[in-house]
Amino acid sequence: MLTIRNLHASIQDEKQNTKPILHGINLDIQPGEVHAIMGPNGSGKSTLANVLAGRDHYQATMGEIFLQGENLLTLLPEQRAAAGLFLAFQYPVEIPGVNNMYFLKAAVNSLRKHRHLPELDAMDFLTLIKAKIKEAKMDEKFLHRAVNEGFSGGEKKRNEILQMLMLEPALAILDEADSGLDIDALQRVAEGVNSLRNSKRSIILITHYQRLLNYIIPDVVHVMIKGKIVKSGGKELALELEEKGYSEFINQVTA
Amino acid sequence: MNAIRLIFIDAVFNEALSQLQLLPENVELNTENGFSLQVPANTKIADPIYVYFLNKGKNTVLKNKIILAENSELTLIEEYHADHLDKYITDVSMVLQFGKNALLHYAKVQNENKKATHQYSMQVTQLTGSSLYLFLTDLGSHIAKIQIQVNLSERDAIFDVKGLYFLNEDNQYIDNNIQVKHDAPFSVSGMSFKGVLDKKSRAVFFGKVIVEQKAEHISANQSNHNLLLSSQAEINIKPHLEVYANEIKCCRHGATVGQLDKEALFYLRSRGIEEKMALQLLIEGFTADMTNQIVNPMIRSYIEKKVVSHAKL
Ligand SMILES: Nc1ncnc2c1ncn2[C@@H]1O[C@H](COP(=O)(O)OP(=O)(O)O)[C@@H](O)[C@H]1O
Ligand SMILES: [Mg+2]
């Protein structure tokens, strides 16, 4: 599904200074697998997600990324989405004036167009979204509001899940999908993600808490420290981290 | 749209294409050098009147006039358009006279070609309790100069102008110059505009409100928000308030000039929406709250369609 080879990446700030963040990431994710990437704040987890999604000012300076055989780094953000990538953002933006349902329809039909499928008409789209919003356990009133505008933290996260359910990506990356959620909201998010799990779809869960992984059981856990993956293992690794913290790994890297 | 059509071609009334038969009998219409409408007292015209000025190449001078007698009501859409790409000038003067409690919903759509000069001057006098809801949509022309002078000469008169302008060519220019004189207590005025500017275009907005001494308890608000899609686009906003009365309710004024939200653009694109369409969604989002405020539903849906299809170009 996803192969990352020796990825180095930098962020360019407002003053055009480039700051190297990722230092040689290697990752192999098979179809159907759920990988968790854990690490303390500032270790570069979101940077990796943004490089994958193709955000401006996040530059891969070395290495390569393949998603289902496509060379991701050569694609525009919208082409990456068409190739099957979806990033649930850590901080979803508010877009005043753009109706949530209208936005979702534009997104669904754009992706269908990329895949040479006919656009959904208003009726079919409505049927689809009503089913998905139930699955995401969201109130229908959110469809009629502007995208994320005035949504609470939890509502924004759920709106990301709704988009993910609508777009049915091959690879879903969830960046801190659990931050700021109470247990109830967390369970809903987990249900949404679990409902998408199948043998063809892969999921990357980015988190710095173990908590989410009680609800979405990963196949592989990676520890990222200072822009490097320092250890990979099974789901036990998450529990080990919860117990011991990151300090041991941080010491390793700085040593 | 279910409307009574009046069609002018190069300022000449075209009866064959128009629908005079739909006009209520007691409404007086003169179509020499533009249109002049007189709506008698207590007459409410249910269907909107749609006046279409098509330019086929001539410079035109139009003298339009609407006189609304006491308690009359009218909805009117006026549109300017050309079927060619040559230079021309459209010069319009409009006189609006409101009797007591008369009501006009009035939308003007300026969709001239991109070489045209569009000059428009409007004189408004409003008596007690009359209301004018004016919506200006500027989609075209090389140069547009719009001048509006309003005299709220009796109490409780309401003048509300909203507008959208879109400039997307080098040296394209629009100048809105609006002056409202509050000459009576409890009168209300509002000016609220949004502009989308691209390339090396320029917009000027001059909104002047004069509150005379006897005009107590009036309210006057102004806002002007602009989206600059290019670093070369330019906007000058000059609000001006002259108050001689002691007690006025509020004179709020707000102006902003901003760029497109890059984060929002990336968010849309990350969902598979192509950049061009994502831009369009954001522009529509920026203008939506303006069109959403159009009181008259027929005008609202007409303008929404115009704006959406314009953004698609
Ligand atoms: N937009 C940005 N401009 C400059 N530096 C940034 C930006 N975003 C993140 N960083 C820096 O990059 C490093 C990695 O951040 P990030 O990828 O967000 O980490 P994580 O998601 O693991 O908390 C941090 O040192 C952070 O300060
Ligand atoms: Mg992060």
Coordinates of C-alpha atoms and ligand atoms in Angstrom, one line a residue:
Chain A
M1 CA 0.0 0.0 0.0
L2 CA 2.5 2.6 1.2
T3 CA 6.2 2.5 1.0
I4 CA 8.4 5.3 2.4
R5 CA 12.1 5.1 1.7
N6 CA 14.7 7.2 3.5
L7 CA 12.5 10.2 3.6
H8 CA 14.1 13.5 4.7
A9 CA 11.9 16.5 4.9
S10 CA 12.0 20.2 5.9
I11 CA 9.6 22.9 6.8
Q12 CA 9.9 26.3 5.4
D13 CA 8.7 29.0 7.9
E14 CA 7.4 32.5 7.1
K15 CA 10.9 33.9 7.0
Q16 CA 11.8 31.3 4.3
N17 CA 14.1 29.5 6.7
T18 CA 14.2 25.8 6.1
K19 CA 14.1 23.6 9.1
P20 CA 15.0 19.9 8.7
I21 CA 12.5 17.8 10.6
L22 CA 12.4 14.3 9.2
H23 CA 15.7 12.4 9.0
G24 CA 15.4 9.2 7.1
I25 CA 12.0 7.7 7.6
N26 CA 11.4 4.1 6.3
L27 CA 7.9 2.7 6.5
D28 CA 6.2 -0.2 4.8
I29 CA 2.4 -0.6 5.2
Q30 CA 0.6 -3.6 3.6
P31 CA -3.1 -3.5 2.6
G32 CA -5.4 -4.1 5.5
E33 CA -2.8 -3.0 8.2
V34 CA -3.2 -0.5 10.9
H35 CA 0.0 1.3 11.9
A36 CA 0.3 3.6 14.9
I37 CA 3.0 6.2 14.9
M38 CA 3.6 7.4 18.4
G39 CA 6.0 10.0 19.8
P40 CA 6.3 13.0 22.0
N41 CA 5.2 16.5 20.9
G42 CA 7.4 18.0 18.2
S43 CA 8.9 14.7 17.1
G44 CA 7.7 15.2 13.5
K45 CA 4.5 13.1 13.3
S46 CA 2.4 15.8 11.8
T47 CA 5.2 16.8 9.5
L48 CA 5.2 13.3 8.1
A49 CA 1.4 13.5 7.6
N50 CA 1.7 16.9 5.9
V51 CA 4.5 15.7 3.6
L52 CA 2.3 12.8 2.6
A53 CA -0.7 15.0 1.9
G54 CA 1.4 17.5 -0.1
R55 CA 1.0 20.7 2.0
D56 CA 2.9 23.8 0.9
H57 CA 6.2 24.5 2.7
Y58 CA 6.6 20.9 3.7
Q59 CA 9.4 19.7 1.4
A60 CA 10.8 16.2 0.9
T61 CA 14.5 16.9 0.4
M62 CA 15.5 13.2 0.0
G63 CA 13.8 9.8 -0.4
E64 CA 10.7 8.6 -2.0
I65 CA 7.1 7.7 -1.3
F66 CA 4.9 5.2 -3.2
L67 CA 1.2 4.8 -2.6
Q68 CA -0.2 1.8 -4.5
G69 CA 2.6 2.1 -6.9
E70 CA 2.2 5.9 -7.5
N71 CA 5.1 8.2 -6.9
L72 CA 3.3 10.5 -4.4
L73 CA 5.9 13.3 -4.3
T74 CA 5.2 14.1 -7.9
L75 CA 1.4 14.6 -7.3
L76 CA -0.7 17.6 -6.4
P77 CA -2.7 17.4 -3.2
E78 CA -5.9 16.7 -5.1
Q79 CA -4.2 14.0 -7.1
R80 CA -2.9 12.3 -3.9
A81 CA -6.5 12.2 -2.7
A82 CA -7.5 10.7 -6.0
A83 CA -4.8 8.1 -5.5
G84 CA -6.5 7.1 -2.3
L85 CA -4.9 9.2 0.4
F86 CA -6.9 10.9 3.1
L87 CA -5.5 12.9 6.0
A88 CA -7.8 13.6 9.0
F89 CA -6.2 16.8 10.2
Q90 CA -5.0 17.5 13.7
Y91 CA -6.4 21.0 13.3
P92 CA -9.2 21.1 10.7
V93 CA -9.6 24.6 9.3
E94 CA -12.9 26.5 9.4
I95 CA -14.2 27.7 6.0
P96 CA -16.8 30.4 6.5
G97 CA -19.5 30.6 3.8
V98 CA -18.8 27.1 2.4
N99 CA -21.6 24.8 3.2
N100 CA -20.5 21.4 4.6
M101 CA -22.8 19.4 2.4
Y102 CA -21.9 21.3 -0.7
F103 CA -18.3 20.8 0.1
L104 CA -18.7 17.1 0.6
K105 CA -20.6 16.8 -2.7
A106 CA -17.8 18.6 -4.5
A107 CA -15.3 16.3 -2.9
V108 CA -17.1 13.1 -3.6
N109 CA -17.8 14.1 -7.2
S110 CA -14.2 15.3 -7.8
L111 CA -12.9 12.0 -6.7
R112 CA -15.4 10.1 -8.8
K113 CA -14.4 12.2 -11.8
H114 CA -10.7 11.2 -11.2
R115 CA -11.8 7.6 -11.1
H116 CA -13.8 7.9 -14.3
L117 CA -17.1 7.3 -12.4
P118 CA -20.2 9.3 -13.2
E119 CA -21.0 12.1 -10.7
L120 CA -23.6 11.4 -8.1
D121 CA -26.8 13.3 -8.6
A122 CA -28.5 15.2 -5.8
M123 CA -30.7 12.3 -4.8
D124 CA -28.1 9.6 -4.7
F125 CA -25.7 11.9 -2.9
L126 CA -28.4 12.7 -0.2
T127 CA -29.0 9.0 0.3
L128 CA -25.3 8.3 0.7
I129 CA -24.6 11.2 3.1
K130 CA -27.6 10.4 5.3
A131 CA -26.3 6.8 5.7
K132 CA -22.8 8.0 6.5
I133 CA -23.8 10.7 8.9
K134 CA -25.7 8.1 10.9
E135 CA -22.6 6.0 10.9
A136 CA -20.5 8.9 12.1
K137 CA -23.2 9.5 14.7
M138 CA -23.4 13.2 13.8
D139 CA -26.4 15.4 13.8
E140 CA -27.7 16.2 10.4
K141 CA -27.7 19.9 11.2
F142 CA -23.9 19.9 10.8
L143 CA -24.4 19.3 7.1
H144 CA -26.1 22.7 6.8
R145 CA -23.4 24.7 8.5
A146 CA -20.2 26.1 7.1
V147 CA -17.3 23.7 7.0
N148 CA -16.1 23.4 10.6
E149 CA -17.1 26.9 11.4
G150 CA -17.9 27.2 15.1
F151 CA -17.6 23.5 15.6
S152 CA -16.3 22.3 18.9
G153 CA -13.0 20.3 18.9
G154 CA -14.9 17.0 19.0
E155 CA -17.3 18.1 16.3
K156 CA -14.4 18.9 14.0
K157 CA -12.9 15.5 14.6
R158 CA -16.2 13.9 13.8
N159 CA -16.5 15.9 10.7
E160 CA -13.1 14.6 9.6
I161 CA -14.4 11.0 10.2
L162 CA -17.6 11.8 8.2
Q163 CA -15.4 12.9 5.3
M164 CA -13.3 9.8 5.6
L165 CA -16.4 7.6 5.5
M166 CA -17.7 9.5 2.5
L167 CA -14.5 9.4 0.5
E168 CA -13.5 5.8 1.4
P169 CA -9.8 6.2 1.0
A170 CA -7.3 3.4 0.4
L171 CA -5.0 4.9 3.0
A172 CA -6.4 7.0 5.9
I173 CA -4.0 8.9 8.1
L174 CA -5.5 10.2 11.3
D175 CA -3.4 12.9 13.0
E176 CA -4.3 13.0 16.7
A177 CA -7.9 12.0 16.0
D178 CA -8.3 11.6 19.8
S179 CA -7.0 14.8 21.1
G180 CA -9.5 16.8 23.0
L181 CA -12.1 14.1 23.0
D182 CA -14.0 12.7 25.9
I183 CA -14.4 8.9 26.1
D184 CA -17.8 9.0 24.5
A185 CA -16.6 11.0 21.5
L186 CA -13.4 9.0 21.3
Q187 CA -15.5 5.8 21.0
R188 CA -17.5 7.2 18.2
V189 CA -14.3 8.2 16.3
A190 CA -12.9 4.7 16.9
E191 CA -16.2 3.1 15.7
G192 CA -16.0 5.2 12.5
V193 CA -12.4 4.1 11.9
N194 CA -13.0 0.5 12.7
S195 CA -16.0 0.4 10.3
L196 CA -13.6 1.3 7.5
R197 CA -11.1 -1.5 8.4
N198 CA -10.9 -4.1 5.8
S199 CA -8.4 -6.2 4.0
K200 CA -7.8 -3.6 1.2
R201 CA -7.6 -0.5 3.3
S202 CA -4.7 0.7 5.4
I203 CA -4.7 3.2 8.3
I204 CA -2.1 5.2 10.0
L205 CA -2.9 6.4 13.5
I206 CA -0.8 9.3 14.7
T207 CA -1.1 9.8 18.4
H208 CA 1.0 10.6 21.5
Y209 CA -1.3 8.8 23.8
Q210 CA -1.9 5.1 24.0
R211 CA -5.6 5.7 24.8
L212 CA -6.9 5.6 21.3
L213 CA -5.2 2.3 20.7
N214 CA -7.4 0.6 23.2
Y215 CA -10.2 1.2 20.8
I216 CA -8.5 0.8 17.5
I217 CA -6.0 -2.1 17.8
P218 CA -3.0 -1.5 15.6
D219 CA -1.0 -4.2 13.9
V220 CA 2.3 -2.3 14.1
V221 CA 3.4 0.5 16.4
H222 CA 6.3 2.8 15.5
V223 CA 8.0 5.2 17.9
M224 CA 9.1 8.4 16.3
I225 CA 11.7 10.6 18.1
K226 CA 13.2 13.7 16.6
G227 CA 12.3 12.9 13.1
K228 CA 13.3 9.3 13.1
I229 CA 11.6 6.0 13.7
V230 CA 13.6 4.5 16.5
K231 CA 11.6 1.4 17.2
S232 CA 8.8 -0.6 15.7
G233 CA 6.9 -3.5 17.2
G234 CA 3.5 -5.0 17.9
K235 CA 0.7 -3.5 19.9
E236 CA 2.5 -4.3 23.2
L237 CA 4.9 -1.6 22.3
A238 CA 2.2 1.0 22.9
L239 CA 1.6 -0.3 26.4
E240 CA 5.3 -0.3 27.1
L241 CA 5.5 3.3 26.0
E242 CA 2.5 4.2 28.2
E243 CA 4.3 2.6 31.2
K244 CA 7.9 3.9 30.6
G245 CA 7.4 7.0 28.7
Y246 CA 9.6 8.2 25.9
S247 CA 12.6 9.2 27.9
E248 CA 14.5 6.0 27.3
F249 CA 14.1 6.5 23.5
I250 CA 14.9 10.2 23.7
N251 CA 18.1 9.3 25.5
Q252 CA 19.0 6.8 22.9
V253 CA 18.7 9.4 20.1
T254 CA 20.6 12.1 21.8
A255 CA 23.3 9.7 23.0
Chain B
M1 CA -37.9 33.5 -13.4
N2 CA -41.4 34.7 -13.6
A3 CA -41.0 38.3 -14.6
I4 CA -42.3 41.0 -16.8
R5 CA -39.6 41.5 -19.4
L6 CA -38.6 44.9 -20.9
I7 CA -35.9 44.7 -23.5
F8 CA -33.7 47.5 -24.8
I9 CA -31.2 47.1 -27.6
D10 CA -28.6 49.9 -27.8
A11 CA -31.0 52.0 -25.7
V12 CA -33.9 51.5 -28.1
F13 CA -37.0 49.8 -26.6
N14 CA -37.8 46.5 -28.4
E15 CA -41.5 46.0 -28.0
A16 CA -41.6 42.6 -29.8
L17 CA -39.2 41.0 -27.3
S18 CA -40.9 42.7 -24.3
Q19 CA -44.0 41.8 -22.4
L20 CA -45.9 45.0 -22.1
Q21 CA -49.1 43.0 -22.0
L22 CA -48.1 41.6 -18.5
L23 CA -47.7 45.1 -17.1
P24 CA -50.7 46.1 -14.9
E25 CA -52.8 48.7 -16.6
N26 CA -52.5 51.4 -14.0
V27 CA -48.7 51.4 -14.3
E28 CA -47.4 54.1 -16.5
L29 CA -44.4 53.3 -18.7
N30 CA -42.5 55.5 -21.0
T31 CA -39.7 53.9 -23.0
E32 CA -38.0 56.9 -24.6
N33 CA -34.2 57.1 -23.8
G34 CA -34.6 54.4 -21.2
F35 CA -37.5 53.5 -19.1
S36 CA -39.7 55.6 -16.8
L37 CA -42.1 53.8 -14.6
Q38 CA -44.9 55.3 -12.4
V39 CA -46.6 53.1 -10.0
P40 CA -49.8 54.6 -8.6
A41 CA -50.7 54.7 -4.9
N42 CA -51.6 51.5 -3.1
T43 CA -50.5 49.4 -6.1
K44 CA -48.4 46.3 -5.3
I45 CA -47.0 44.7 -8.4
A46 CA -46.6 41.0 -7.7
D47 CA -44.3 39.9 -10.5
P48 CA -40.9 41.5 -10.7
I49 CA -40.0 43.7 -13.7
Y50 CA -36.9 42.6 -15.5
V51 CA -35.3 45.4 -17.6
Y52 CA -32.5 44.1 -19.9
F53 CA -30.2 46.5 -21.7
L54 CA -28.3 44.8 -24.4
N55 CA -25.4 46.6 -26.1
K56 CA -24.7 45.7 -29.7
G57 CA -22.0 48.3 -30.2
K58 CA -23.3 51.8 -29.8
N59 CA -22.5 54.3 -27.0
T60 CA -25.8 54.7 -25.1
V61 CA -27.3 57.3 -22.8
L62 CA -30.1 56.2 -20.7
K63 CA -32.4 58.3 -18.5
N64 CA -34.4 56.0 -16.3
K65 CA -36.9 56.9 -13.6
I66 CA -39.1 55.2 -11.2
I67 CA -41.8 57.0 -9.3
L68 CA -43.5 55.1 -6.6
A69 CA -46.6 56.7 -5.1
E70 CA -47.8 56.2 -1.6
N71 CA -48.0 52.6 -0.4
S72 CA -46.9 51.1 -3.7
E73 CA -44.5 48.2 -4.0
L74 CA -42.3 47.0 -6.8
T75 CA -39.5 44.5 -7.4
L76 CA -37.2 45.3 -10.2
I77 CA -34.1 43.7 -11.7
E78 CA -32.0 45.7 -14.2
E79 CA -29.2 44.1 -16.2
Y80 CA -26.6 45.4 -18.5
H81 CA -25.0 43.2 -21.0
A82 CA -23.2 43.2 -24.4
D83 CA -23.1 40.6 -27.3
H84 CA -19.7 41.8 -28.6
L85 CA -16.2 42.5 -27.4
D86 CA -15.6 46.1 -28.7
K87 CA -15.3 49.3 -26.7
Y88 CA -18.4 51.3 -25.8
I89 CA -19.9 53.5 -23.1
T90 CA -23.1 53.1 -21.2
D91 CA -24.1 56.2 -19.4
V92 CA -27.1 55.9 -17.1
S93 CA -28.9 58.2 -14.9
M94 CA -31.6 56.9 -12.6
V95 CA -34.1 58.9 -10.6
L96 CA -36.0 57.2 -7.8
Q97 CA -38.8 58.9 -6.0
F98 CA -40.6 57.3 -3.1
G99 CA -43.9 58.3 -1.7
K100 CA -44.9 57.5 1.8
N101 CA -44.4 53.9 2.8
A102 CA -43.5 52.9 -0.8
L103 CA -41.2 49.8 -1.1
L104 CA -38.8 48.9 -3.8
H105 CA -36.6 45.8 -4.1
Y106 CA -34.1 46.7 -6.7
A107 CA -31.2 44.7 -8.1
K108 CA -28.8 46.0 -10.7
V109 CA -26.6 43.5 -12.5
Q110 CA -23.7 45.1 -14.4
N111 CA -22.4 42.5 -16.8
E112 CA -20.9 44.7 -19.5
N113 CA -18.1 43.5 -21.7
K114 CA -14.5 43.9 -20.4
K115 CA -13.8 46.9 -22.6
A116 CA -16.9 48.9 -21.7
T117 CA -17.1 52.0 -19.6
H118 CA -20.2 51.9 -17.4
Q119 CA -21.3 55.2 -15.7
Y120 CA -24.2 55.1 -13.4
S121 CA -25.6 57.9 -11.3
M122 CA -28.6 57.5 -9.1
Q123 CA -30.6 60.1 -7.3
V124 CA -33.0 58.9 -4.6
T125 CA -35.5 60.8 -2.5
Q126 CA -37.5 59.0 0.2
L127 CA -40.5 60.1 2.1
T128 CA -41.8 58.8 5.5
G129 CA -41.6 55.1 6.0
S130 CA -40.4 54.3 2.5
S131 CA -37.8 51.6 1.9
L132 CA -35.3 50.9 -0.8
Y133 CA -33.4 47.6 -0.8
L134 CA -30.8 47.9 -3.4
F135 CA -28.4 45.2 -4.5
L136 CA -25.6 46.0 -6.9
T137 CA -23.7 43.3 -8.7
D138 CA -20.7 44.3 -10.8
L139 CA -19.4 41.5 -12.9
G140 CA -18.1 43.2 -16.0
S141 CA -16.8 46.4 -17.6
H142 CA -13.4 47.8 -17.9
I143 CA -14.3 50.9 -15.9
A144 CA -17.4 51.2 -13.7
K145 CA -18.2 54.5 -12.0
I146 CA -21.2 54.4 -9.7
Q147 CA -22.6 57.4 -8.0
I148 CA -25.5 57.2 -5.7
Q149 CA -27.1 60.1 -3.8
V150 CA -29.8 59.5 -1.3
N151 CA -31.9 61.9 0.6
L152 CA -33.8 60.4 3.5
S153 CA -35.9 63.5 3.8
E154 CA -38.6 62.1 6.1
R155 CA -38.7 60.0 9.2
D156 CA -38.5 56.2 9.2
A157 CA -37.2 56.0 5.7
I158 CA -34.9 53.1 5.1
F159 CA -32.1 53.0 2.5
D160 CA -30.2 49.7 2.3
V161 CA -27.6 49.1 -0.3
K162 CA -25.6 45.9 -0.6
G163 CA -23.2 45.0 -3.3
L164 CA -20.7 42.7 -4.8
Y165 CA -17.9 43.5 -7.2
F166 CA -15.6 41.2 -9.1
L167 CA -12.5 42.5 -10.8
N168 CA -10.3 40.0 -12.6
E169 CA -8.3 41.9 -15.3
D170 CA -5.3 44.2 -15.3
N171 CA -6.4 47.9 -15.1
Q172 CA -10.0 47.0 -14.4
Y173 CA -11.5 49.6 -12.2
I174 CA -14.6 50.2 -10.2
D175 CA -15.5 53.3 -8.2
N176 CA -18.5 53.2 -5.9
N177 CA -19.4 56.6 -4.5
I178 CA -22.4 56.6 -2.2
Q179 CA -23.7 59.5 -0.3
V180 CA -26.6 59.4 2.1
K181 CA -28.1 62.4 3.8
H182 CA -30.2 61.7 6.8
D183 CA -32.5 64.7 6.9
A184 CA -35.1 63.3 9.3
P185 CA -35.2 61.5 12.6
F186 CA -35.5 57.7 12.8
S187 CA -34.2 57.2 9.3
V188 CA -32.0 54.2 8.7
S189 CA -29.2 53.6 6.2
G190 CA -26.9 50.7 5.5
M191 CA -24.1 50.2 3.0
S192 CA -22.5 46.8 2.9
F193 CA -20.2 45.7 0.1
K194 CA -17.8 42.9 -0.7
G195 CA -15.3 42.8 -3.5
V196 CA -13.1 40.1 -5.1
L197 CA -10.1 41.6 -6.8
D198 CA -7.6 39.8 -9.0
K199 CA -4.6 40.8 -11.2
K200 CA -3.7 44.4 -11.3
S201 CA -7.3 45.7 -10.7
R202 CA -8.4 48.5 -8.5
A203 CA -11.5 49.4 -6.6
V204 CA -12.4 52.6 -4.8
F205 CA -15.2 52.8 -2.3
F206 CA -16.3 56.1 -1.0
G207 CA -19.2 56.0 1.5
K208 CA -20.4 59.3 2.9
V209 CA -23.1 59.7 5.5
I210 CA -24.3 63.1 6.5
V211 CA -26.6 63.4 9.6
E212 CA -28.4 66.7 9.7
Q213 CA -29.1 68.3 13.1
K214 CA -32.8 67.4 13.1
A215 CA -32.0 63.8 12.2
E216 CA -31.9 62.4 15.7
H217 CA -32.1 58.7 16.5
I218 CA -31.0 57.6 13.1
S219 CA -28.9 54.6 12.5
A220 CA -26.2 54.3 9.8
N221 CA -23.9 51.4 9.2
Q222 CA -21.2 50.7 6.7
S223 CA -19.1 47.7 5.9
N224 CA -16.7 46.9 3.2
H225 CA -14.8 43.6 2.9
N226 CA -12.4 42.7 0.2
L227 CA -10.6 39.6 -1.0
L228 CA -7.4 40.3 -2.9
L229 CA -6.4 37.3 -5.1
S230 CA -3.3 39.0 -6.3
S231 CA -0.6 41.1 -4.7
Q232 CA -1.0 43.7 -7.4
A233 CA -4.7 44.4 -6.8
E234 CA -5.6 47.5 -4.9
I235 CA -8.5 48.8 -2.9
N236 CA -9.1 52.2 -1.4
I237 CA -11.8 52.6 1.1
K238 CA -12.8 56.0 2.3
P239 CA -15.6 56.1 4.8
H240 CA -16.8 59.6 5.8
L241 CA -19.2 60.6 8.5
E242 CA -20.5 64.1 9.2
V243 CA -22.8 64.3 12.2
Y244 CA -24.7 67.5 13.2
A245 CA -27.3 65.7 15.3
N246 CA -26.8 65.1 19.0
E247 CA -28.4 61.7 19.4
I248 CA -27.8 59.0 16.9
K249 CA -28.1 55.3 17.5
C250 CA -25.0 53.9 16.0
C251 CA -22.7 54.5 13.2
R252 CA -20.8 51.3 12.9
H253 CA -18.2 51.0 10.2
G254 CA -16.0 48.0 9.3
A255 CA -13.6 47.5 6.6
T256 CA -11.2 44.7 5.8
V257 CA -8.8 43.7 3.1
G258 CA -7.7 40.1 3.1
Q259 CA -6.1 37.4 1.1
L260 CA -7.4 34.0 0.4
D261 CA -7.0 31.5 3.2
K262 CA -4.2 29.2 2.0
E263 CA -5.0 26.6 4.7
A264 CA -8.6 26.4 3.6
L265 CA -7.4 26.0 0.0
F266 CA -5.2 23.1 0.9
Y267 CA -7.9 21.6 3.0
L268 CA -10.3 21.5 0.0
R269 CA -7.6 20.2 -2.3
S270 CA -6.6 17.5 0.1
R271 CA -10.2 16.2 -0.3
G272 CA -9.7 15.8 -4.0
I273 CA -11.1 19.1 -5.2
E274 CA -9.0 20.7 -8.0
E275 CA -7.4 24.0 -7.2
K276 CA -9.5 26.0 -9.6
M277 CA -12.7 24.6 -8.2
A278 CA -11.4 25.0 -4.6
L279 CA -10.8 28.7 -5.3
Q280 CA -14.2 29.0 -6.7
L281 CA -15.7 27.5 -3.6
L282 CA -13.8 29.8 -1.4
I283 CA -14.8 32.9 -3.4
E284 CA -18.4 31.7 -3.3
G285 CA -18.1 31.2 0.4
F286 CA -16.8 34.8 0.8
T287 CA -19.7 36.3 -1.1
A288 CA -22.4 34.0 0.1
D289 CA -23.2 35.9 3.3
M290 CA -23.9 38.9 1.1
T291 CA -26.3 37.2 -1.3
N292 CA -27.8 35.4 1.7
Q293 CA -28.9 38.7 3.0
I294 CA -31.0 39.6 0.0
V295 CA -34.5 40.0 1.4
N296 CA -36.4 39.3 -1.8
P297 CA -36.2 35.5 -2.6
M298 CA -36.6 36.0 -6.4
I299 CA -33.8 38.5 -6.5
R300 CA -31.7 36.4 -4.2
S301 CA -31.8 33.3 -6.4
Y302 CA -31.3 35.3 -9.5
I303 CA -28.2 37.0 -8.1
E304 CA -26.8 33.8 -6.7
K305 CA -27.0 32.1 -10.1
K306 CA -25.3 35.1 -11.7
V307 CA -22.5 35.1 -9.2
V308 CA -21.9 31.4 -9.3
S309 CA -21.8 31.3 -13.1
H310 CA -19.5 34.3 -13.1
A311 CA -17.0 32.7 -10.7
K312 CA -16.9 29.7 -13.0
L313 CA -15.4 31.7 -15.9
Ligands
LIG1 N1 4.5 25.5 10.3 C1 5.7 25.3 10.9 N2 6.7 26.2 10.8 C2 7.9 26.0 11.5 N3 8.1 24.9 12.3 C3 7.2 24.0 12.4 C4 5.9 24.2 11.8 N4 5.1 23.1 12.2 C5 5.9 22.4 13.0 N5 7.1 22.9 13.2 C6 8.2 22.3 14.0 O1 8.5 21.1 13.5 C7 8.8 20.2 14.5 C8 7.9 18.9 14.3 O2 6.5 19.3 14.5 P1 5.3 18.4 14.3 O3 5.5 17.6 13.0 O4 4.1 19.2 14.4 O5 5.4 17.4 15.5 P2 4.3 16.4 16.2 O6 3.2 16.3 15.3 O7 5.1 15.1 16.4 O8 4.0 17.0 17.5 C9 8.6 20.9 15.8 O9 9.8 21.3 16.2 C10 7.7 22.1 15.4 O10 8.1 23.2 16.2
MG2 MG 1.2 16.8 15.6

